[in-house]
PDB file of C-alpha atoms and ligand atoms in Angstrom:
ATOM      1  CA  MET A  18      16.334  -2.923 -13.434  1.00 96.00           C
ATOM      2  CA  SER A  19      18.302   0.199 -14.230  1.00 96.00           C
ATOM      3  CA  GLU A  20      21.604  -0.442 -12.451  1.00 96.00           C
ATOM      4  CA  ILE A  21      23.377  -2.044  -9.500  1.00 98.00           C
ATOM      5  CA  PHE A  22      26.499  -0.371  -8.207  1.00 97.00           C
ATOM      6  CA  CYS A  23      28.467   0.448  -5.052  1.00 96.00           C
ATOM      7  CA  SER A  24      28.871   4.008  -3.859  1.00 96.00           C
ATOM      8  CA  VAL A  25      28.217   6.094  -0.753  1.00 96.00           C
ATOM      9  CA  GLN A  26      24.855   7.410   0.339  1.00 97.00           C
ATOM     10  CA  GLY A  27      24.825  11.045  -0.679  1.00 97.00           C
ATOM     11  CA  GLU A  28      21.635  12.261   0.976  1.00 96.00           C
ATOM     12  CA  GLY A  29      20.031  12.401   4.384  1.00 97.00           C
ATOM     13  CA  PRO A  30      21.153  11.276   7.835  1.00 97.00           C
ATOM     14  CA  LEU A  31      23.014   8.233   6.487  1.00 98.00           C
ATOM     15  CA  VAL A  32      25.186  10.415   4.285  1.00 97.00           C
ATOM     16  CA  GLY A  33      28.607   8.889   3.694  1.00 97.00           C
ATOM     17  CA  VAL A  34      27.819   5.262   4.490  1.00 97.00           C
ATOM     18  CA  PRO A  35      28.915   2.798   1.795  1.00 96.00           C
ATOM     19  CA  GLN A  36      25.983   1.066   0.155  1.00 97.00           C
ATOM     20  CA  VAL A  37      25.132  -1.158  -2.742  1.00 97.00           C
ATOM     21  CA  PHE A  38      22.533   0.681  -4.818  1.00 98.00           C
ATOM     22  CA  VAL A  39      19.752  -1.153  -6.624  1.00 98.00           C
ATOM     23  CA  ARG A  40      18.107   1.338  -8.942  1.00 97.00           C
ATOM     24  CA  LEU A  41      14.802   0.370 -10.541  1.00 96.00           C
ATOM     25  CA  ARG A  42      13.589   2.098 -13.653  1.00 94.00           C
ATOM     26  CA  GLY A  43      10.468   4.190 -14.147  1.00 93.00           C
ATOM     27  CA  CYS A  44       8.548   6.841 -12.249  1.00 94.00           C
ATOM     28  CA  ASP A  45       4.972   8.084 -12.401  1.00 93.00           C
ATOM     29  CA  LEU A  46       5.805  11.578 -11.152  1.00 93.00           C
ATOM     30  CA  ASP A  47       7.442  14.481 -12.929  1.00 91.00           C
ATOM     31  CA  CYS A  48       9.309  16.645 -10.427  1.00 92.00           C
ATOM     32  CA  LEU A  49      10.841  19.789 -11.839  1.00 90.00           C
ATOM     33  CA  TYR A  50      14.165  18.939 -10.121  1.00 90.00           C
ATOM     34  CA  CYS A  51      14.339  15.309 -11.294  1.00 91.00           C
ATOM     35  CA  ASP A  52      17.895  14.209 -12.103  1.00 83.00           C
ATOM     36  CA  THR A  53      17.058  10.602 -13.022  1.00 81.00           C
ATOM     37  CA  PRO A  54      16.887   9.924 -16.760  1.00 73.00           C
ATOM     38  CA  ALA A  55      13.981   7.806 -18.023  1.00 69.00           C
ATOM     39  CA  PRO A  56      15.453   5.569 -20.736  1.00 70.00           C
ATOM     40  CA  ASP A  57      13.700   2.776 -22.627  1.00 81.00           C
ATOM     41  CA  PRO A  58      12.218   0.459 -19.943  1.00 80.00           C
ATOM     42  CA  TYR A  59      13.533  -2.584 -21.792  1.00 85.00           C
ATOM     43  CA  ALA A  60      17.080  -1.283 -22.210  1.00 93.00           C
ATOM     44  CA  PRO A  61      19.677  -3.546 -20.547  1.00 96.00           C
ATOM     45  CA  ALA A  62      20.533  -3.090 -16.893  1.00 96.00           C
ATOM     46  CA  ARG A  63      24.020  -1.790 -16.027  1.00 96.00           C
ATOM     47  CA  LEU A  64      26.019  -3.752 -13.474  1.00 97.00           C
ATOM     48  CA  GLN A  65      29.163  -2.354 -11.905  1.00 97.00           C
ATOM     49  CA  ASP A  66      32.018  -4.787 -11.287  1.00 95.00           C
ATOM     50  CA  PRO A  67      32.324  -4.865  -7.467  1.00 90.00           C
ATOM     51  CA  ARG A  68      36.104  -5.264  -7.782  1.00 90.00           C
ATOM     52  CA  ASP A  69      36.596  -2.374 -10.215  1.00 93.00           C
ATOM     53  CA  PRO A  70      34.165   0.580 -10.128  1.00 93.00           C
ATOM     54  CA  GLU A  71      35.197   1.639 -13.633  1.00 95.00           C
ATOM     55  CA  VAL A  72      34.081  -1.629 -15.213  1.00 97.00           C
ATOM     56  CA  TRP A  73      30.408  -2.092 -16.077  1.00 97.00           C
ATOM     57  CA  THR A  74      28.596  -4.926 -17.815  1.00 97.00           C
ATOM     58  CA  GLU A  75      25.043  -5.231 -19.117  1.00 97.00           C
ATOM     59  CA  ALA A  76      22.248  -7.664 -18.302  1.00 96.00           C
ATOM     60  CA  ASP A  77      18.947  -8.282 -20.078  1.00 96.00           C
ATOM     61  CA  ASN A  78      15.715  -6.868 -18.711  1.00 95.00           C
ATOM     62  CA  PRO A  79      13.512  -7.767 -16.982  1.00 94.00           C
ATOM     63  CA  MET A  80      16.284  -8.900 -14.666  1.00 96.00           C
ATOM     64  CA  PRO A  81      15.271 -11.857 -12.492  1.00 96.00           C
ATOM     65  CA  LEU A  82      15.427 -11.382  -8.740  1.00 97.00           C
ATOM     66  CA  VAL A  83      17.904 -14.221  -8.418  1.00 97.00           C
ATOM     67  CA  ALA A  84      20.343 -12.434 -10.734  1.00 97.00           C
ATOM     68  CA  ALA A  85      20.017  -9.166  -8.822  1.00 98.00           C
ATOM     69  CA  ALA A  86      20.486 -10.977  -5.504  1.00 97.00           C
ATOM     70  CA  ALA A  87      23.563 -12.755  -6.857  1.00 97.00           C
ATOM     71  CA  HIS A  88      25.124  -9.459  -7.892  1.00 97.00           C
ATOM     72  CA  ILE A  89      24.412  -7.943  -4.485  1.00 97.00           C
ATOM     73  CA  GLN A  90      26.037 -10.942  -2.814  1.00 95.00           C
ATOM     74  CA  LEU A  91      29.010 -10.650  -5.151  1.00 94.00           C
ATOM     75  CA  SER A  92      29.333  -6.960  -4.227  1.00 93.00           C
ATOM     76  CA  ARG A  93      29.282  -7.957  -0.603  1.00 91.00           C
ATOM     77  CA  CYS A  94      31.774 -10.807  -0.827  1.00 91.00           C
ATOM     78  CA  ALA A  95      34.262  -8.961  -3.019  1.00 88.00           C
ATOM     79  CA  ARG A  96      34.975  -6.288  -0.434  1.00 85.00           C
ATOM     80  CA  PRO A  97      35.700  -5.964   3.306  1.00 89.00           C
ATOM     81  CA  PRO A  98      32.577  -6.217   5.498  1.00 87.00           C
ATOM     82  CA  ALA A  99      32.726  -2.540   6.520  1.00 91.00           C
ATOM     83  CA  ALA A 100      32.654  -1.517   2.836  1.00 91.00           C
ATOM     84  CA  LEU A 101      28.949  -2.327   2.656  1.00 95.00           C
ATOM     85  CA  HIS A 102      26.711  -0.810   5.313  1.00 97.00           C
ATOM     86  CA  SER A 103      23.352  -1.528   3.689  1.00 98.00           C
ATOM     87  CA  CYS A 104      21.442  -1.768   0.422  1.00 98.00           C
ATOM     88  CA  ALA A 105      19.741   1.319  -1.016  1.00 98.00           C
ATOM     89  CA  LEU A 106      16.695   0.425  -3.097  1.00 98.00           C
ATOM     90  CA  THR A 107      15.981   3.442  -5.234  1.00 98.00           C
ATOM     91  CA  GLY A 108      14.685   4.664  -8.565  1.00 94.00           C
ATOM     92  CA  GLY A 109      12.794   6.206 -10.312  1.00 93.00           C
ATOM     93  CA  GLU A 110      10.050   5.050  -7.999  1.00 96.00           C
ATOM     94  CA  PRO A 111      11.009   1.541  -6.869  1.00 98.00           C
ATOM     95  CA  LEU A 112       7.573   0.835  -5.393  1.00 98.00           C
ATOM     96  CA  LEU A 113       6.072   0.744  -8.884  1.00 97.00           C
ATOM     97  CA  HIS A 114       7.695  -2.735  -8.872  1.00 97.00           C
ATOM     98  CA  LEU A 115       6.131  -3.817  -5.589  1.00 98.00           C
ATOM     99  CA  ASP A 116       6.520  -7.588  -5.997  1.00 98.00           C
ATOM    100  CA  PHE A 117      10.201  -7.197  -6.800  1.00 98.00           C
ATOM    101  CA  CYS A 118      10.714  -4.883  -3.802  1.00 98.00           C
ATOM    102  CA  LEU A 119       9.007  -7.327  -1.449  1.00 98.00           C
ATOM    103  CA  ALA A 120      11.034 -10.242  -2.750  1.00 98.00           C
ATOM    104  CA  LEU A 121      14.288  -8.308  -2.614  1.00 98.00           C
ATOM    105  CA  GLY A 122      13.481  -7.143   0.920  1.00 98.00           C
ATOM    106  CA  GLU A 123      13.083 -10.771   2.001  1.00 98.00           C
ATOM    107  CA  VAL A 124      16.367 -11.754   0.347  1.00 98.00           C
ATOM    108  CA  LEU A 125      18.184  -8.902   2.090  1.00 98.00           C
ATOM    109  CA  GLN A 126      16.659  -9.872   5.400  1.00 97.00           C
ATOM    110  CA  SER A 127      17.795 -13.474   4.913  1.00 97.00           C
ATOM    111  CA  ILE A 128      21.395 -12.407   4.259  1.00 95.00           C
ATOM    112  CA  GLY A 129      21.429  -9.797   7.030  1.00 96.00           C
ATOM    113  CA  LEU A 130      21.945  -6.734   4.836  1.00 97.00           C
ATOM    114  CA  PRO A 131      19.746  -3.826   6.020  1.00 98.00           C
ATOM    115  CA  LEU A 132      17.411  -2.252   3.460  1.00 98.00           C
ATOM    116  CA  TYR A 133      17.292   1.515   2.947  1.00 98.00           C
ATOM    117  CA  LEU A 134      14.244   2.260   0.803  1.00 98.00           C
ATOM    118  CA  GLU A 135      14.013   5.540  -1.102  1.00 98.00           C
ATOM    119  CA  THR A 136      10.550   6.458  -2.342  1.00 98.00           C
ATOM    120  CA  ALA A 137       8.752   9.534  -3.525  1.00 97.00           C
ATOM    121  CA  GLY A 138       6.250   8.861  -0.733  1.00 97.00           C
ATOM    122  CA  HIS A 139       3.009   8.919  -2.720  1.00 97.00           C
ATOM    123  CA  MET A 140       2.236   5.176  -2.433  1.00 98.00           C
ATOM    124  CA  PRO A 141       1.039   4.487   1.144  1.00 98.00           C
ATOM    125  CA  ASP A 142      -0.160   0.923   0.481  1.00 98.00           C
ATOM    126  CA  ALA A 143       3.196  -0.073  -0.969  1.00 98.00           C
ATOM    127  CA  VAL A 144       5.157   1.573   1.851  1.00 98.00           C
ATOM    128  CA  GLU A 145       3.037  -0.231   4.424  1.00 98.00           C
ATOM    129  CA  ALA A 146       3.800  -3.522   2.670  1.00 98.00           C
ATOM    130  CA  VAL A 147       7.570  -3.094   2.195  1.00 98.00           C
ATOM    131  CA  SER A 148       8.547  -1.053   5.250  1.00 98.00           C
ATOM    132  CA  PRO A 149       8.493  -4.023   7.705  1.00 98.00           C
ATOM    133  CA  LEU A 150      11.386  -5.399   5.631  1.00 98.00           C
ATOM    134  CA  ALA A 151      13.309  -2.111   5.722  1.00 98.00           C
ATOM    135  CA  ALA A 152      15.524  -0.595   8.398  1.00 98.00           C
ATOM    136  CA  TRP A 153      14.926   2.908   7.012  1.00 98.00           C
ATOM    137  CA  VAL A 154      12.421   4.453   4.652  1.00 98.00           C
ATOM    138  CA  SER A 155      13.388   7.782   3.107  1.00 98.00           C
ATOM    139  CA  MET A 156      10.332   9.440   1.608  1.00 98.00           C
ATOM    140  CA  ASP A 157       9.896  12.785  -0.077  1.00 97.00           C
ATOM    141  CA  VAL A 158       7.339  15.450   0.501  1.00 96.00           C
ATOM    142  CA  LYS A 159       6.618  17.177  -2.759  1.00 96.00           C
ATOM    143  CA  LEU A 160       5.583  20.815  -2.812  1.00 97.00           C
ATOM    144  CA  PRO A 161       3.414  22.568  -5.413  1.00 96.00           C
ATOM    145  CA  SER A 162       6.323  24.794  -6.444  1.00 96.00           C
ATOM    146  CA  THR A 163       8.641  21.825  -7.072  1.00 94.00           C
ATOM    147  CA  MET A 164       5.988  19.852  -8.947  1.00 93.00           C
ATOM    148  CA  GLY A 165       4.431  22.676 -10.935  1.00 92.00           C
ATOM    149  CA  THR A 166       1.031  21.332  -9.871  1.00 92.00           C
ATOM    150  CA  PRO A 167      -1.119  21.040  -6.702  1.00 91.00           C
ATOM    151  CA  VAL A 168       0.099  18.265  -4.368  1.00 92.00           C
ATOM    152  CA  PRO A 169      -2.157  15.954  -2.298  1.00 94.00           C
ATOM    153  CA  ILE A 170      -0.204  16.405   0.927  1.00 96.00           C
ATOM    154  CA  GLU A 171      -2.591  14.112   2.810  1.00 97.00           C
ATOM    155  CA  ARG A 172      -1.375  11.235   0.662  1.00 97.00           C
ATOM    156  CA  PHE A 173       2.218  11.814   1.796  1.00 98.00           C
ATOM    157  CA  ALA A 174       1.021  12.070   5.402  1.00 98.00           C
ATOM    158  CA  GLU A 175      -0.809   8.761   4.993  1.00 98.00           C
ATOM    159  CA  THR A 176       2.420   7.164   3.767  1.00 98.00           C
ATOM    160  CA  ALA A 177       4.271   8.491   6.806  1.00 98.00           C
ATOM    161  CA  ARG A 178       1.576   7.174   9.182  1.00 98.00           C
ATOM    162  CA  ARG A 179       1.669   3.705   7.665  1.00 98.00           C
ATOM    163  CA  CYS A 180       5.449   3.363   7.466  1.00 98.00           C
ATOM    164  CA  ARG A 181       6.713   0.660   9.860  1.00 98.00           C
ATOM    165  CA  ALA A 182      10.428   1.523   9.569  1.00 98.00           C
ATOM    166  CA  GLU A 183      12.587   4.330  10.874  1.00 98.00           C
ATOM    167  CA  LEU A 184      11.355   7.256   8.805  1.00 98.00           C
ATOM    168  CA  ILE A 185      13.254  10.014   7.052  1.00 98.00           C
ATOM    169  CA  VAL A 186      11.174  12.755   5.441  1.00 98.00           C
ATOM    170  CA  LYS A 187      13.000  14.779   2.804  1.00 98.00           C
ATOM    171  CA  VAL A 188      11.963  18.070   1.236  1.00 98.00           C
ATOM    172  CA  VAL A 189      13.903  19.391  -1.746  1.00 97.00           C
ATOM    173  CA  LEU A 190      14.207  23.171  -1.599  1.00 98.00           C
ATOM    174  CA  THR A 191      14.457  25.307  -4.698  1.00 97.00           C
ATOM    175  CA  ALA A 192      14.516  29.093  -4.867  1.00 97.00           C
ATOM    176  CA  GLN A 193      10.846  28.924  -5.881  1.00 96.00           C
ATOM    177  CA  VAL A 194       9.726  27.218  -2.649  1.00 97.00           C
ATOM    178  CA  GLY A 195       7.595  29.536  -0.542  1.00 97.00           C
ATOM    179  CA  GLU A 196       7.881  29.554   3.238  1.00 97.00           C
ATOM    180  CA  ARG A 197       4.108  29.365   3.568  1.00 97.00           C
ATOM    181  CA  GLU A 198       3.750  26.223   1.437  1.00 97.00           C
ATOM    182  CA  LEU A 199       6.682  24.629   3.286  1.00 98.00           C
ATOM    183  CA  ASP A 200       5.115  25.450   6.648  1.00 98.00           C
ATOM    184  CA  ASP A 201       1.738  24.051   5.586  1.00 97.00           C
ATOM    185  CA  ALA A 202       3.284  20.793   4.327  1.00 98.00           C
ATOM    186  CA  LEU A 203       5.506  20.268   7.372  1.00 98.00           C
ATOM    187  CA  ARG A 204       2.622  20.878   9.766  1.00 98.00           C
ATOM    188  CA  VAL A 205       0.630  18.072   8.134  1.00 98.00           C
ATOM    189  CA  MET A 206       3.650  15.746   8.035  1.00 98.00           C
ATOM    190  CA  ALA A 207       4.563  16.394  11.677  1.00 98.00           C
ATOM    191  CA  GLU A 208       1.013  15.575  12.729  1.00 98.00           C
ATOM    192  CA  ALA A 209       1.425  12.258  10.912  1.00 98.00           C
ATOM    193  CA  ARG A 210       4.922  11.279  12.144  1.00 97.00           C
ATOM    194  CA  HIS A 211       6.429  13.688  14.609  1.00 95.00           C
ATOM    195  CA  ASP A 212       9.283  11.221  15.297  1.00 97.00           C
ATOM    196  CA  ALA A 213      10.620  11.299  11.717  1.00 98.00           C
ATOM    197  CA  THR A 214      13.981  12.811  10.854  1.00 98.00           C
ATOM    198  CA  LEU A 215      13.232  15.833   8.697  1.00 98.00           C
ATOM    199  CA  VAL A 216      15.810  16.569   5.998  1.00 98.00           C
ATOM    200  CA  LEU A 217      15.817  19.847   4.103  1.00 98.00           C
ATOM    201  CA  GLN A 218      17.786  19.280   0.918  1.00 98.00           C
ATOM    202  CA  PRO A 219      18.752  22.423  -1.017  1.00 98.00           C
ATOM    203  CA  VAL A 220      18.514  21.479  -4.676  1.00 96.00           C
ATOM    204  CA  THR A 221      21.714  20.860  -6.617  1.00 94.00           C
ATOM    205  CA  ALA A 222      21.796  23.659  -9.203  1.00 93.00           C
ATOM    206  CA  MET A 223      20.586  22.319 -12.550  1.00 89.00           C
ATOM    207  CA  ARG A 224      18.553  23.318 -15.604  1.00 86.00           C
ATOM    208  CA  GLY A 225      17.975  26.827 -14.256  1.00 90.00           C
ATOM    209  CA  LEU A 226      16.980  25.617 -10.772  1.00 94.00           C
ATOM    210  CA  GLU A 227      18.878  27.104  -7.854  1.00 97.00           C
ATOM    211  CA  PRO A 228      18.679  26.553  -4.084  1.00 97.00           C
ATOM    212  CA  PRO A 229      17.133  29.273  -1.910  1.00 98.00           C
ATOM    213  CA  ALA A 230      19.455  32.087  -0.801  1.00 98.00           C
ATOM    214  CA  PRO A 231      21.395  31.362   2.441  1.00 97.00           C
ATOM    215  CA  ALA A 232      19.250  33.621   4.637  1.00 98.00           C
ATOM    216  CA  ARG A 233      16.080  31.943   3.379  1.00 98.00           C
ATOM    217  CA  LEU A 234      17.618  28.508   4.033  1.00 98.00           C
ATOM    218  CA  LEU A 235      18.183  29.465   7.665  1.00 98.00           C
ATOM    219  CA  ARG A 236      14.616  30.748   7.993  1.00 98.00           C
ATOM    220  CA  MET A 237      13.359  27.476   6.518  1.00 98.00           C
ATOM    221  CA  LEU A 238      15.475  25.533   9.016  1.00 98.00           C
ATOM    222  CA  ASP A 239      13.824  27.365  11.918  1.00 98.00           C
ATOM    223  CA  LEU A 240      10.448  26.844  10.371  1.00 97.00           C
ATOM    224  CA  ALA A 241      11.085  23.081  10.128  1.00 98.00           C
ATOM    225  CA  ALA A 242      12.399  22.967  13.686  1.00 98.00           C
ATOM    226  CA  ALA A 243       9.084  24.369  14.881  1.00 97.00           C
ATOM    227  CA  HIS A 244       7.428  21.139  13.666  1.00 98.00           C
ATOM    228  CA  PHE A 245      10.050  18.375  14.073  1.00 98.00           C
ATOM    229  CA  HIS A 246      12.541  17.521  16.841  1.00 97.00           C
ATOM    230  CA  ASP A 247      15.218  16.123  14.505  1.00 98.00           C
ATOM    231  CA  VAL A 248      15.924  18.492  11.626  1.00 98.00           C
ATOM    232  CA  ARG A 249      18.930  18.447   9.268  1.00 98.00           C
ATOM    233  CA  MET A 250      19.887  20.490   6.230  1.00 98.00           C
ATOM    234  CA  ILE A 251      22.012  18.362   3.906  1.00 98.00           C
ATOM    235  CA  PRO A 252      22.841  18.896   0.221  1.00 95.00           C
ATOM    236  CA  GLN A 253      23.409  16.041  -2.244  1.00 94.00           C
ATOM    237  CA  CYS A 254      26.969  15.152  -1.138  1.00 93.00           C
ATOM    238  CA  HIS A 255      27.624  12.525  -3.846  1.00 92.00           C
ATOM    239  CA  ARG A 256      27.268  15.311  -6.408  1.00 89.00           C
ATOM    240  CA  LEU A 257      30.136  17.215  -4.771  1.00 89.00           C
ATOM    241  CA  LEU A 258      32.383  14.179  -5.281  1.00 89.00           C
ATOM    242  CA  HIS A 259      31.012  13.268  -8.736  1.00 91.00           C
ATOM    243  CA  LEU A 260      30.016   9.837  -7.436  1.00 92.00           C
ATOM    244  CA  PRO A 261      27.153   7.864  -8.973  1.00 88.00           C
TER     245      PRO A 261
HETATM  246  S1  SF4 B  28       9.885  11.125  -7.766  1.00 68.77           S
HETATM  247 FE1  SF4 B  28      12.123  11.066  -8.040  1.00 68.77          FE
HETATM  248  S2  SF4 B  28      12.452   9.871  -9.931  1.00 68.77           S
HETATM  249 FE2  SF4 B  28      10.288  10.515  -9.898  1.00 68.77          FE
HETATM  250  S3  SF4 B  28      10.225  12.420 -11.086  1.00 68.77           S
HETATM  251 FE3  SF4 B  28      10.451  12.956  -8.906  1.00 68.77          FE
HETATM  252  S4  SF4 B  28      12.665  13.160  -8.572  1.00 68.77           S
HETATM  253 FE4  SF4 B  28      12.381  12.038 -10.517  1.00 68.77          FE
END
């Protein structure tokens, strides 16, 4: 466990909804735009006090499911019902901890709190297993220019095909992204799940990375709309508000 805290969803079509975030530690990818630090896997988890967002405590790792579930319930009970729309399970890559994700998904289902799963999208078996417990799955499509390496796009398409939840497909756009590679990737993804919501997310400027110029963003939007019916361009809104 990395941390459990309450905030608002800052990305994608659910932007702005209040969620409890369960962030698991560790990732097997190395995206050039990654903004998630990779601390010692055995470092304590950070738990935000649901009654005071400025107060955090620590818990030993590995954190048992029952302790995580209790903190989620506490977050839910401490605030008005409308202050918690759903639970975002995120990372790192949460699906590296598949047993935990499955167990947490069942707990959330039993307490009636919808699960919003965020994954890099490169683990089709795990997505097939967890997605029946999720209301939404938000998966990425990585591009060669944002990974610095060739990308097995078919693997992401396989994940999309096997997802059993409402699917959101997100592509992070940097100034280095080429329109041809974007077009190629979106064609494959649309063949896999034409009904997905496609989110183009201009990168938040960091470590020398910049989003594409405005005119290129608009061309990329048209390009995406040629493949998907539901296309949005949404930046990372939580960054604008300095929220976790
Ligand atoms: S998949 Fe996510 S957590 Fe992993 S390296 Fe990429 S951006 Fe970072």
